[in-house]
Amino acid sequence: MRLRMGWILAISVWLHPICATTFEDPAPPEFHPLENKTIPAATVHPDVTFHGLPKRLSPDAATTDWTCFLGPTHDGYSKETNLLKDWGNEGPSLVWEMEKGDGYSAPSVQGDRLLFFHRVGDEVRLECLNPENGDLYWRHGYPTRYRDRYGYNNGPRCSPVIEENRVYAYGAEGILICLDIRNGHVYWERNLGGEFKVPQDFFGVASTPLIEGNLLIVNVGAPGGPCVAAFDKMDGEMIWGVGDQWGPSYASPIPATIGGRRRIFVFAGGDSDPPTGGLLGIDPNGGSLLFRYPWRSTSYESVNASSPLVIGDRVF
């Protein structure tokens, strides 16, 4: 497969709704309330080698949780201070290490909980660890038969998404789950790939969902639509769907406030012949499609993979 470089697109976003299609929820999930509120104590992870506790932070260090892909500002920028500028020849001291399974998912962290999403054998695992020593709070696993079309890697691509006491994970074959971060209880789960009849695409699912208010927004990429769907983050039912032409991409939805109004930008487009895709501007309050701008390589073996970046009233 050859990789193609693309142009950078900048759009000034002063927007008005355009016509939209109404979509039905194909399979509302069963909700499982939390009955056992026991919070398990962390135990030694069998695959972790512990080396020593980390050094104490400087009293004036600024720290923040990293609860989703690209962090809380959705642009990869961290406000943390007093980071090491020189690692020395030997590098920083190891605190702990673990041999991970397959996958490209980046970990997410909230307080004393680190969520790690990977695949071991034919099981996809979401593990909740203590970031200071690698101890295991809980593990949730489910079977998988996913195989990458190019043989690169058969593990999950999306990062876990954390909000308060819930964590969301979206697997390579389109399994979306919502769990309690304290004990791993599963509130609801959906097979979006099967429910919306989404083809596998080049490398499976790799667009990390976005939490916006009470919504969990996903670039589903269903044939004939919806391209983007919003689900109730509490019970998993679909609230709205939008877009009917472009498939799933490898870029993640990005939120922004433009002119005092919340907007969602999705750079869609994956496996299609001829190649189609581009940038969607969406009003999360009701799912109105504000604009669609076609922007895609003419090469069949290509995808839209760069998450949008919003600066002022422009999106790149």
PDB file of C-alpha atoms in Angstrom:
ATOM      1  CA  MET A   1       0.000   0.000   0.000  1.00  0.00           C
ATOM      2  CA  ARG A   2       1.359   3.417  -0.945  1.00  0.00           C
ATOM      3  CA  LEU A   3       0.815   6.381   1.333  1.00  0.00           C
ATOM      4  CA  ARG A   4      -0.240   9.640  -0.276  1.00  0.00           C
ATOM      5  CA  MET A   5       0.357  13.100   1.121  1.00  0.00           C
ATOM      6  CA  GLY A   6      -2.563  15.505   0.963  1.00  0.00           C
ATOM      7  CA  TRP A   7      -3.182  19.231   0.959  1.00  0.00           C
ATOM      8  CA  ILE A   8      -4.195  21.130   4.090  1.00  0.00           C
ATOM      9  CA  LEU A   9      -7.745  22.434   3.898  1.00  0.00           C
ATOM     10  CA  ALA A  10      -8.832  25.575   5.754  1.00  0.00           C
ATOM     11  CA  ILE A  11     -12.510  26.530   5.906  1.00  0.00           C
ATOM     12  CA  SER A  12     -14.069  29.564   7.542  1.00  0.00           C
ATOM     13  CA  VAL A  13     -17.096  28.245   9.407  1.00  0.00           C
ATOM     14  CA  TRP A  14     -20.121  30.534   9.492  1.00  0.00           C
ATOM     15  CA  LEU A  15     -22.822  28.006   8.896  1.00  0.00           C
ATOM     16  CA  HIS A  16     -26.534  27.386   8.339  1.00  0.00           C
ATOM     17  CA  PRO A  17     -28.334  23.993   8.382  1.00  0.00           C
ATOM     18  CA  ILE A  18     -28.947  22.106   5.136  1.00  0.00           C
ATOM     19  CA  CYS A  19     -31.331  19.257   4.373  1.00  0.00           C
ATOM     20  CA  ALA A  20     -30.874  16.118   6.484  1.00  0.00           C
ATOM     21  CA  THR A  21     -32.094  12.522   6.416  1.00  0.00           C
ATOM     22  CA  THR A  22     -33.847  10.900   9.386  1.00  0.00           C
ATOM     23  CA  PHE A  23     -32.401   7.578  10.577  1.00  0.00           C
ATOM     24  CA  GLU A  24     -33.892   4.955  12.883  1.00  0.00           C
ATOM     25  CA  ASP A  25     -31.964   3.159  15.622  1.00  0.00           C
ATOM     26  CA  PRO A  26     -31.504  -0.376  14.217  1.00  0.00           C
ATOM     27  CA  ALA A  27     -31.026  -2.114  17.572  1.00  0.00           C
ATOM     28  CA  PRO A  28     -31.407  -0.145  20.840  1.00  0.00           C
ATOM     29  CA  PRO A  29     -29.241  -1.899  23.443  1.00  0.00           C
ATOM     30  CA  GLU A  30     -30.318  -3.494  26.694  1.00  0.00           C
ATOM     31  CA  PHE A  31     -29.354  -1.375  29.694  1.00  0.00           C
ATOM     32  CA  HIS A  32     -27.871  -3.096  32.744  1.00  0.00           C
ATOM     33  CA  PRO A  33     -28.126  -0.980  35.924  1.00  0.00           C
ATOM     34  CA  LEU A  34     -25.337  -1.105  38.461  1.00  0.00           C
ATOM     35  CA  GLU A  35     -26.479  -3.422  41.257  1.00  0.00           C
ATOM     36  CA  ASN A  36     -23.177  -4.497  42.786  1.00  0.00           C
ATOM     37  CA  LYS A  37     -21.483  -1.274  43.859  1.00  0.00           C
ATOM     38  CA  THR A  38     -18.456  -3.018  45.339  1.00  0.00           C
ATOM     39  CA  ILE A  39     -15.216  -1.380  44.236  1.00  0.00           C
ATOM     40  CA  PRO A  40     -12.469  -4.004  43.987  1.00  0.00           C
ATOM     41  CA  ALA A  41      -9.042  -3.386  45.455  1.00  0.00           C
ATOM     42  CA  ALA A  42      -6.163  -3.409  43.003  1.00  0.00           C
ATOM     43  CA  THR A  43      -4.172  -6.636  42.756  1.00  0.00           C
ATOM     44  CA  VAL A  44      -0.758  -7.363  41.275  1.00  0.00           C
ATOM     45  CA  HIS A  45      -1.021  -7.604  37.499  1.00  0.00           C
ATOM     46  CA  PRO A  46       0.416 -10.955  36.360  1.00  0.00           C
ATOM     47  CA  ASP A  47       2.031  -9.380  33.296  1.00  0.00           C
ATOM     48  CA  VAL A  48       3.538  -6.313  35.008  1.00  0.00           C
ATOM     49  CA  THR A  49       7.117  -5.947  36.219  1.00  0.00           C
ATOM     50  CA  PHE A  50       7.328  -3.277  38.928  1.00  0.00           C
ATOM     51  CA  HIS A  51      10.606  -1.329  39.277  1.00  0.00           C
ATOM     52  CA  GLY A  52       9.901   1.445  41.772  1.00  0.00           C
ATOM     53  CA  LEU A  53       7.488   4.237  42.621  1.00  0.00           C
ATOM     54  CA  PRO A  54       7.738   7.465  40.598  1.00  0.00           C
ATOM     55  CA  LYS A  55       9.342  10.548  42.071  1.00  0.00           C
ATOM     56  CA  ARG A  56       7.039  13.010  43.787  1.00  0.00           C
ATOM     57  CA  LEU A  57       5.796  15.851  41.644  1.00  0.00           C
ATOM     58  CA  SER A  58       7.022  19.375  42.200  1.00  0.00           C
ATOM     59  CA  PRO A  59       4.606  21.322  44.452  1.00  0.00           C
ATOM     60  CA  ASP A  60       3.964  23.837  41.671  1.00  0.00           C
ATOM     61  CA  ALA A  61       3.542  21.249  38.907  1.00  0.00           C
ATOM     62  CA  ALA A  62       0.375  21.618  36.835  1.00  0.00           C
ATOM     63  CA  THR A  63      -1.197  18.267  35.969  1.00  0.00           C
ATOM     64  CA  THR A  64      -4.338  17.201  34.171  1.00  0.00           C
ATOM     65  CA  ASP A  65      -6.181  14.004  33.332  1.00  0.00           C
ATOM     66  CA  TRP A  66      -5.874  12.643  29.786  1.00  0.00           C
ATOM     67  CA  THR A  67      -9.302  11.116  29.333  1.00  0.00           C
ATOM     68  CA  CYS A  68      -9.565  10.666  25.568  1.00  0.00           C
ATOM     69  CA  PHE A  69      -7.658  10.599  22.290  1.00  0.00           C
ATOM     70  CA  LEU A  70      -5.680  13.863  21.849  1.00  0.00           C
ATOM     71  CA  GLY A  71      -6.477  14.891  25.438  1.00  0.00           C
ATOM     72  CA  PRO A  72      -9.077  17.200  27.003  1.00  0.00           C
ATOM     73  CA  THR A  73      -8.574  19.971  24.420  1.00  0.00           C
ATOM     74  CA  HIS A  74      -8.802  17.478  21.502  1.00  0.00           C
ATOM     75  CA  ASP A  75      -5.627  18.801  19.884  1.00  0.00           C
ATOM     76  CA  GLY A  76      -2.856  16.888  21.663  1.00  0.00           C
ATOM     77  CA  TYR A  77      -1.842  19.919  23.758  1.00  0.00           C
ATOM     78  CA  SER A  78      -0.948  19.402  27.423  1.00  0.00           C
ATOM     79  CA  LYS A  79      -0.828  22.183  30.009  1.00  0.00           C
ATOM     80  CA  GLU A  80       1.407  20.181  32.331  1.00  0.00           C
ATOM     81  CA  THR A  81       4.546  21.965  33.530  1.00  0.00           C
ATOM     82  CA  ASN A  82       7.985  21.104  34.936  1.00  0.00           C
ATOM     83  CA  LEU A  83       8.453  18.163  32.595  1.00  0.00           C
ATOM     84  CA  LEU A  84      11.930  16.704  32.143  1.00  0.00           C
ATOM     85  CA  LYS A  85      13.838  18.448  29.370  1.00  0.00           C
ATOM     86  CA  ASP A  86      16.798  16.069  29.467  1.00  0.00           C
ATOM     87  CA  TRP A  87      16.349  12.316  29.865  1.00  0.00           C
ATOM     88  CA  GLY A  88      20.068  11.588  30.018  1.00  0.00           C
ATOM     89  CA  ASN A  89      21.836   8.761  28.233  1.00  0.00           C
ATOM     90  CA  GLU A  90      19.978   6.045  30.131  1.00  0.00           C
ATOM     91  CA  GLY A  91      16.567   7.662  29.810  1.00  0.00           C
ATOM     92  CA  PRO A  92      14.097   8.181  32.678  1.00  0.00           C
ATOM     93  CA  SER A  93      13.872   5.527  35.384  1.00  0.00           C
ATOM     94  CA  LEU A  94      11.305   2.816  34.742  1.00  0.00           C
ATOM     95  CA  VAL A  95       8.387   2.679  37.179  1.00  0.00           C
ATOM     96  CA  TRP A  96       6.785  -0.464  35.754  1.00  0.00           C
ATOM     97  CA  GLU A  97       6.483  -2.250  32.441  1.00  0.00           C
ATOM     98  CA  MET A  98       4.058  -4.683  30.846  1.00  0.00           C
ATOM     99  CA  GLU A  99       4.161  -6.782  27.705  1.00  0.00           C
ATOM    100  CA  LYS A 100       1.083  -5.611  25.854  1.00  0.00           C
ATOM    101  CA  GLY A 101      -1.004  -7.382  23.249  1.00  0.00           C
ATOM    102  CA  ASP A 102      -1.906  -6.186  19.751  1.00  0.00           C
ATOM    103  CA  GLY A 103      -3.376  -2.780  19.013  1.00  0.00           C
ATOM    104  CA  TYR A 104      -2.679   0.883  18.344  1.00  0.00           C
ATOM    105  CA  SER A 105      -4.891   2.288  21.107  1.00  0.00           C
ATOM    106  CA  ALA A 106      -3.351   4.983  23.312  1.00  0.00           C
ATOM    107  CA  PRO A 107      -4.107   4.737  27.056  1.00  0.00           C
ATOM    108  CA  SER A 108      -6.401   7.182  28.837  1.00  0.00           C
ATOM    109  CA  VAL A 109      -5.954   8.360  32.436  1.00  0.00           C
ATOM    110  CA  GLN A 110      -8.253   9.780  35.101  1.00  0.00           C
ATOM    111  CA  GLY A 111      -6.856  10.162  38.604  1.00  0.00           C
ATOM    112  CA  ASP A 112      -5.605   6.794  39.835  1.00  0.00           C
ATOM    113  CA  ARG A 113      -7.130   4.898  36.889  1.00  0.00           C
ATOM    114  CA  LEU A 114      -5.332   4.113  33.639  1.00  0.00           C
ATOM    115  CA  LEU A 115      -7.436   2.461  30.917  1.00  0.00           C
ATOM    116  CA  PHE A 116      -5.582   0.297  28.420  1.00  0.00           C
ATOM    117  CA  PHE A 117      -7.294  -1.303  25.386  1.00  0.00           C
ATOM    118  CA  HIS A 118      -5.560  -4.158  23.539  1.00  0.00           C
ATOM    119  CA  ARG A 119      -5.933  -7.681  22.195  1.00  0.00           C
ATOM    120  CA  VAL A 120      -4.391 -10.853  23.619  1.00  0.00           C
ATOM    121  CA  GLY A 121      -4.899 -13.926  21.447  1.00  0.00           C
ATOM    122  CA  ASP A 122      -8.535 -13.981  20.350  1.00  0.00           C
ATOM    123  CA  GLU A 123      -9.724 -11.764  23.203  1.00  0.00           C
ATOM    124  CA  VAL A 124     -10.077  -7.978  23.241  1.00  0.00           C
ATOM    125  CA  ARG A 125      -9.247  -6.611  26.696  1.00  0.00           C
ATOM    126  CA  LEU A 126     -10.017  -3.341  28.411  1.00  0.00           C
ATOM    127  CA  GLU A 127      -7.886  -3.176  31.545  1.00  0.00           C
ATOM    128  CA  CYS A 128      -8.049  -0.669  34.386  1.00  0.00           C
ATOM    129  CA  LEU A 129      -4.648  -0.211  36.028  1.00  0.00           C
ATOM    130  CA  ASN A 130      -3.091   1.908  38.736  1.00  0.00           C
ATOM    131  CA  PRO A 131      -0.765   4.247  36.790  1.00  0.00           C
ATOM    132  CA  GLU A 132       1.788   4.409  39.620  1.00  0.00           C
ATOM    133  CA  ASN A 133       2.489   0.689  39.985  1.00  0.00           C
ATOM    134  CA  GLY A 134       0.611  -1.167  37.226  1.00  0.00           C
ATOM    135  CA  ASP A 135      -1.678  -3.020  39.642  1.00  0.00           C
ATOM    136  CA  LEU A 136      -4.927  -4.289  38.137  1.00  0.00           C
ATOM    137  CA  TYR A 137      -8.316  -3.002  39.339  1.00  0.00           C
ATOM    138  CA  TRP A 138     -10.375  -4.955  36.816  1.00  0.00           C
ATOM    139  CA  ARG A 139     -10.376  -6.419  33.324  1.00  0.00           C
ATOM    140  CA  HIS A 140     -13.186  -6.809  30.788  1.00  0.00           C
ATOM    141  CA  GLY A 141     -12.706  -9.077  27.784  1.00  0.00           C
ATOM    142  CA  TYR A 142     -14.727 -10.279  24.836  1.00  0.00           C
ATOM    143  CA  PRO A 143     -13.943 -12.679  21.961  1.00  0.00           C
ATOM    144  CA  THR A 144     -12.943 -11.387  18.536  1.00  0.00           C
ATOM    145  CA  ARG A 145     -12.322 -12.807  15.070  1.00  0.00           C
ATOM    146  CA  TYR A 146     -11.126  -9.557  13.501  1.00  0.00           C
ATOM    147  CA  ARG A 147      -8.296  -9.831  10.978  1.00  0.00           C
ATOM    148  CA  ASP A 148      -6.562  -6.828   9.415  1.00  0.00           C
ATOM    149  CA  ARG A 149      -6.809  -6.827   5.604  1.00  0.00           C
ATOM    150  CA  TYR A 150      -3.145  -5.885   5.224  1.00  0.00           C
ATOM    151  CA  GLY A 151      -1.811  -8.043   8.042  1.00  0.00           C
ATOM    152  CA  TYR A 152      -0.505  -5.099  10.066  1.00  0.00           C
ATOM    153  CA  ASN A 153      -2.192  -5.589  13.434  1.00  0.00           C
ATOM    154  CA  ASN A 154      -5.385  -7.237  14.686  1.00  0.00           C
ATOM    155  CA  GLY A 155      -5.920  -5.206  17.865  1.00  0.00           C
ATOM    156  CA  PRO A 156      -8.110  -2.183  18.676  1.00  0.00           C
ATOM    157  CA  ARG A 157      -7.226   1.260  17.346  1.00  0.00           C
ATOM    158  CA  CYS A 158      -9.464   3.666  19.288  1.00  0.00           C
ATOM    159  CA  SER A 159      -8.513   5.091  22.675  1.00  0.00           C
ATOM    160  CA  PRO A 160     -10.811   4.600  25.686  1.00  0.00           C
ATOM    161  CA  VAL A 161     -12.962   7.640  26.492  1.00  0.00           C
ATOM    162  CA  ILE A 162     -13.523   8.486  30.172  1.00  0.00           C
ATOM    163  CA  GLU A 163     -16.124  10.763  31.727  1.00  0.00           C
ATOM    164  CA  GLU A 164     -16.748  10.740  35.469  1.00  0.00           C
ATOM    165  CA  ASN A 165     -17.447   7.111  36.461  1.00  0.00           C
ATOM    166  CA  ARG A 166     -17.893   5.742  32.948  1.00  0.00           C
ATOM    167  CA  VAL A 167     -15.506   4.567  30.266  1.00  0.00           C
ATOM    168  CA  TYR A 168     -16.324   3.879  26.615  1.00  0.00           C
ATOM    169  CA  ALA A 169     -14.347   1.653  24.254  1.00  0.00           C
ATOM    170  CA  TYR A 170     -14.805   1.092  20.498  1.00  0.00           C
ATOM    171  CA  GLY A 171     -13.165  -2.023  19.063  1.00  0.00           C
ATOM    172  CA  ALA A 172     -11.708  -2.664  15.612  1.00  0.00           C
ATOM    173  CA  GLU A 173     -14.752  -4.660  14.439  1.00  0.00           C
ATOM    174  CA  GLY A 174     -17.248  -2.044  15.675  1.00  0.00           C
ATOM    175  CA  ILE A 175     -18.071  -3.260  19.206  1.00  0.00           C
ATOM    176  CA  LEU A 176     -18.968  -0.242  21.385  1.00  0.00           C
ATOM    177  CA  ILE A 177     -19.146  -0.771  25.156  1.00  0.00           C
ATOM    178  CA  CYS A 178     -19.864   1.414  28.190  1.00  0.00           C
ATOM    179  CA  LEU A 179     -18.501   0.328  31.572  1.00  0.00           C
ATOM    180  CA  ASP A 180     -18.203   1.616  35.126  1.00  0.00           C
ATOM    181  CA  ILE A 181     -14.633   2.777  35.661  1.00  0.00           C
ATOM    182  CA  ARG A 182     -14.764   1.759  39.331  1.00  0.00           C
ATOM    183  CA  ASN A 183     -15.466  -1.963  38.910  1.00  0.00           C
ATOM    184  CA  GLY A 184     -15.801  -2.788  35.186  1.00  0.00           C
ATOM    185  CA  HIS A 185     -19.577  -3.288  35.227  1.00  0.00           C
ATOM    186  CA  VAL A 186     -21.000  -3.204  31.677  1.00  0.00           C
ATOM    187  CA  TYR A 187     -23.914  -0.765  31.411  1.00  0.00           C
ATOM    188  CA  TRP A 188     -24.571  -1.400  27.731  1.00  0.00           C
ATOM    189  CA  GLU A 189     -22.896  -2.609  24.565  1.00  0.00           C
ATOM    190  CA  ARG A 190     -23.581  -2.440  20.846  1.00  0.00           C
ATOM    191  CA  ASN A 191     -22.210  -4.080  17.719  1.00  0.00           C
ATOM    192  CA  LEU A 192     -22.307  -1.005  15.486  1.00  0.00           C
ATOM    193  CA  GLY A 193     -20.522  -2.805  12.669  1.00  0.00           C
ATOM    194  CA  GLY A 194     -23.247  -5.448  12.516  1.00  0.00           C
ATOM    195  CA  GLU A 195     -26.228  -3.242  13.337  1.00  0.00           C
ATOM    196  CA  PHE A 196     -25.408  -0.664  10.661  1.00  0.00           C
ATOM    197  CA  LYS A 197     -23.916  -3.215   8.219  1.00  0.00           C
ATOM    198  CA  VAL A 198     -20.613  -1.333   8.019  1.00  0.00           C
ATOM    199  CA  PRO A 199     -17.906  -3.010   5.866  1.00  0.00           C
ATOM    200  CA  GLN A 200     -14.606  -3.753   7.598  1.00  0.00           C
ATOM    201  CA  ASP A 201     -12.775  -0.907   5.809  1.00  0.00           C
ATOM    202  CA  PHE A 202      -9.023  -0.997   5.232  1.00  0.00           C
ATOM    203  CA  PHE A 203      -7.895  -1.227   8.860  1.00  0.00           C
ATOM    204  CA  GLY A 204     -11.088  -1.724  10.857  1.00  0.00           C
ATOM    205  CA  VAL A 205     -12.562   0.923  13.154  1.00  0.00           C
ATOM    206  CA  ALA A 206     -10.133   3.626  14.268  1.00  0.00           C
ATOM    207  CA  SER A 207     -12.190   6.790  14.875  1.00  0.00           C
ATOM    208  CA  THR A 208     -12.376   7.388  18.637  1.00  0.00           C
ATOM    209  CA  PRO A 209     -15.871   8.463  19.805  1.00  0.00           C
ATOM    210  CA  LEU A 210     -16.453  11.934  21.248  1.00  0.00           C
ATOM    211  CA  ILE A 211     -18.463  12.908  24.326  1.00  0.00           C
ATOM    212  CA  GLU A 212     -20.440  16.124  23.866  1.00  0.00           C
ATOM    213  CA  GLY A 213     -22.901  16.905  26.654  1.00  0.00           C
ATOM    214  CA  ASN A 214     -25.200  13.895  27.003  1.00  0.00           C
ATOM    215  CA  LEU A 215     -24.093  12.491  23.637  1.00  0.00           C
ATOM    216  CA  LEU A 216     -21.518   9.949  22.530  1.00  0.00           C
ATOM    217  CA  ILE A 217     -20.764  10.869  18.904  1.00  0.00           C
ATOM    218  CA  VAL A 218     -19.425   8.191  16.555  1.00  0.00           C
ATOM    219  CA  ASN A 219     -18.271   8.237  12.919  1.00  0.00           C
ATOM    220  CA  VAL A 220     -20.264   5.078  12.102  1.00  0.00           C
ATOM    221  CA  GLY A 221     -20.018   5.316   8.308  1.00  0.00           C
ATOM    222  CA  ALA A 222     -22.994   3.098   7.475  1.00  0.00           C
ATOM    223  CA  PRO A 223     -23.691   2.475   3.760  1.00  0.00           C
ATOM    224  CA  GLY A 224     -26.494   4.889   2.888  1.00  0.00           C
ATOM    225  CA  GLY A 225     -26.112   6.562   6.275  1.00  0.00           C
ATOM    226  CA  PRO A 226     -25.800   7.589   8.908  1.00  0.00           C
ATOM    227  CA  CYS A 227     -22.214   8.691   8.460  1.00  0.00           C
ATOM    228  CA  VAL A 228     -22.219  10.116  11.993  1.00  0.00           C
ATOM    229  CA  ALA A 229     -24.492   9.002  14.832  1.00  0.00           C
ATOM    230  CA  ALA A 230     -25.024  10.354  18.340  1.00  0.00           C
ATOM    231  CA  PHE A 231     -25.945   7.973  21.140  1.00  0.00           C
ATOM    232  CA  ASP A 232     -27.228   8.700  24.632  1.00  0.00           C
ATOM    233  CA  LYS A 233     -24.067   8.220  26.660  1.00  0.00           C
ATOM    234  CA  MET A 234     -26.037   6.791  29.574  1.00  0.00           C
ATOM    235  CA  ASP A 235     -28.135   4.064  27.900  1.00  0.00           C
ATOM    236  CA  GLY A 236     -26.629   3.772  24.388  1.00  0.00           C
ATOM    237  CA  GLU A 237     -29.786   4.563  22.405  1.00  0.00           C
ATOM    238  CA  MET A 238     -29.329   6.537  19.177  1.00  0.00           C
ATOM    239  CA  ILE A 239     -30.445  10.166  19.425  1.00  0.00           C
ATOM    240  CA  TRP A 240     -29.735  11.293  15.867  1.00  0.00           C
ATOM    241  CA  GLY A 241     -27.895  10.316  12.708  1.00  0.00           C
ATOM    242  CA  VAL A 242     -26.601  12.506   9.892  1.00  0.00           C
ATOM    243  CA  GLY A 243     -24.937  12.138   6.487  1.00  0.00           C
ATOM    244  CA  ASP A 244     -25.717   9.512   3.868  1.00  0.00           C
ATOM    245  CA  GLN A 245     -22.782   9.321   1.462  1.00  0.00           C
ATOM    246  CA  TRP A 246     -19.416   8.976   3.184  1.00  0.00           C
ATOM    247  CA  GLY A 247     -17.996   6.000   5.041  1.00  0.00           C
ATOM    248  CA  PRO A 248     -15.991   5.771   8.271  1.00  0.00           C
ATOM    249  CA  SER A 249     -12.579   7.401   8.392  1.00  0.00           C
ATOM    250  CA  TYR A 250      -9.533   7.227  10.632  1.00  0.00           C
ATOM    251  CA  ALA A 251      -9.947  10.762  11.969  1.00  0.00           C
ATOM    252  CA  SER A 252     -11.810  11.371  15.229  1.00  0.00           C
ATOM    253  CA  PRO A 253     -14.708  13.841  15.703  1.00  0.00           C
ATOM    254  CA  ILE A 254     -13.626  17.193  17.137  1.00  0.00           C
ATOM    255  CA  PRO A 255     -15.801  19.730  19.052  1.00  0.00           C
ATOM    256  CA  ALA A 256     -15.497  23.510  18.917  1.00  0.00           C
ATOM    257  CA  THR A 257     -17.362  26.667  19.854  1.00  0.00           C
ATOM    258  CA  ILE A 258     -17.887  28.927  16.827  1.00  0.00           C
ATOM    259  CA  GLY A 259     -19.636  32.260  17.343  1.00  0.00           C
ATOM    260  CA  GLY A 260     -20.848  31.100  20.748  1.00  0.00           C
ATOM    261  CA  ARG A 261     -22.386  27.899  19.352  1.00  0.00           C
ATOM    262  CA  ARG A 262     -21.175  24.335  19.733  1.00  0.00           C
ATOM    263  CA  ARG A 263     -20.170  22.532  16.554  1.00  0.00           C
ATOM    264  CA  ILE A 264     -18.827  19.061  15.736  1.00  0.00           C
ATOM    265  CA  PHE A 265     -16.413  18.473  12.848  1.00  0.00           C
ATOM    266  CA  VAL A 266     -15.980  15.022  11.318  1.00  0.00           C
ATOM    267  CA  PHE A 267     -13.449  14.275   8.571  1.00  0.00           C
ATOM    268  CA  ALA A 268     -15.121  11.225   6.994  1.00  0.00           C
ATOM    269  CA  GLY A 269     -14.118   8.822   4.239  1.00  0.00           C
ATOM    270  CA  GLY A 270     -12.539   5.379   4.076  1.00  0.00           C
ATOM    271  CA  ASP A 271     -12.875   2.372   1.759  1.00  0.00           C
ATOM    272  CA  SER A 272     -14.940   3.360  -1.295  1.00  0.00           C
ATOM    273  CA  ASP A 273     -14.556   3.056  -5.053  1.00  0.00           C
ATOM    274  CA  PRO A 274     -14.412   5.726  -6.345  1.00  0.00           C
ATOM    275  CA  PRO A 275     -12.926   7.326  -3.209  1.00  0.00           C
ATOM    276  CA  THR A 276     -15.328   9.688  -1.419  1.00  0.00           C
ATOM    277  CA  GLY A 277     -15.160  11.658   1.794  1.00  0.00           C
ATOM    278  CA  GLY A 278     -14.647  15.079   3.263  1.00  0.00           C
ATOM    279  CA  LEU A 279     -15.415  17.399   6.141  1.00  0.00           C
ATOM    280  CA  LEU A 280     -18.812  17.525   7.838  1.00  0.00           C
ATOM    281  CA  GLY A 281     -19.951  20.356  10.101  1.00  0.00           C
ATOM    282  CA  ILE A 282     -22.691  19.295  12.518  1.00  0.00           C
ATOM    283  CA  ASP A 283     -24.846  21.008  15.142  1.00  0.00           C
ATOM    284  CA  PRO A 284     -24.832  18.541  18.070  1.00  0.00           C
ATOM    285  CA  ASN A 285     -28.135  19.963  19.319  1.00  0.00           C
ATOM    286  CA  GLY A 286     -30.414  17.907  17.095  1.00  0.00           C
ATOM    287  CA  GLY A 287     -27.851  16.691  14.584  1.00  0.00           C
ATOM    288  CA  SER A 288     -28.394  19.279  11.854  1.00  0.00           C
ATOM    289  CA  LEU A 289     -25.881  19.030   9.000  1.00  0.00           C
ATOM    290  CA  LEU A 290     -24.404  22.502   8.588  1.00  0.00           C
ATOM    291  CA  PHE A 291     -22.121  21.782   5.641  1.00  0.00           C
ATOM    292  CA  ARG A 292     -20.359  19.027   3.762  1.00  0.00           C
ATOM    293  CA  TYR A 293     -17.101  19.741   1.919  1.00  0.00           C
ATOM    294  CA  PRO A 294     -15.743  16.938  -0.329  1.00  0.00           C
ATOM    295  CA  TRP A 295     -12.005  16.450   0.278  1.00  0.00           C
ATOM    296  CA  ARG A 296     -10.350  13.137  -0.470  1.00  0.00           C
ATOM    297  CA  SER A 297      -7.403  11.604  -2.318  1.00  0.00           C
ATOM    298  CA  THR A 298      -8.197  10.155  -5.739  1.00  0.00           C
ATOM    299  CA  SER A 299      -6.254   6.998  -4.817  1.00  0.00           C
ATOM    300  CA  TYR A 300      -8.436   4.021  -3.885  1.00  0.00           C
ATOM    301  CA  GLU A 301      -6.046   2.859  -1.157  1.00  0.00           C
ATOM    302  CA  SER A 302      -6.330   6.049   0.853  1.00  0.00           C
ATOM    303  CA  VAL A 303      -8.269   7.293   3.863  1.00  0.00           C
ATOM    304  CA  ASN A 304      -8.969  10.562   5.628  1.00  0.00           C
ATOM    305  CA  ALA A 305      -7.007  10.177   8.848  1.00  0.00           C
ATOM    306  CA  SER A 306      -6.066  13.605  10.256  1.00  0.00           C
ATOM    307  CA  SER A 307      -8.454  14.842  12.936  1.00  0.00           C
ATOM    308  CA  PRO A 308      -9.695  18.397  12.270  1.00  0.00           C
ATOM    309  CA  LEU A 309      -8.013  21.281  14.094  1.00  0.00           C
ATOM    310  CA  VAL A 310     -10.055  24.383  14.929  1.00  0.00           C
ATOM    311  CA  ILE A 311      -8.358  27.765  15.376  1.00  0.00           C
ATOM    312  CA  GLY A 312     -10.689  30.717  15.838  1.00  0.00           C
ATOM    313  CA  ASP A 313     -13.462  30.424  13.268  1.00  0.00           C
ATOM    314  CA  ARG A 314     -11.425  28.246  10.921  1.00  0.00           C
ATOM    315  CA  VAL A 315     -11.100  24.490  10.770  1.00  0.00           C
ATOM    316  CA  PHE A 316      -8.041  22.823   9.256  1.00  0.00           C
TER     317      PHE A 316
END
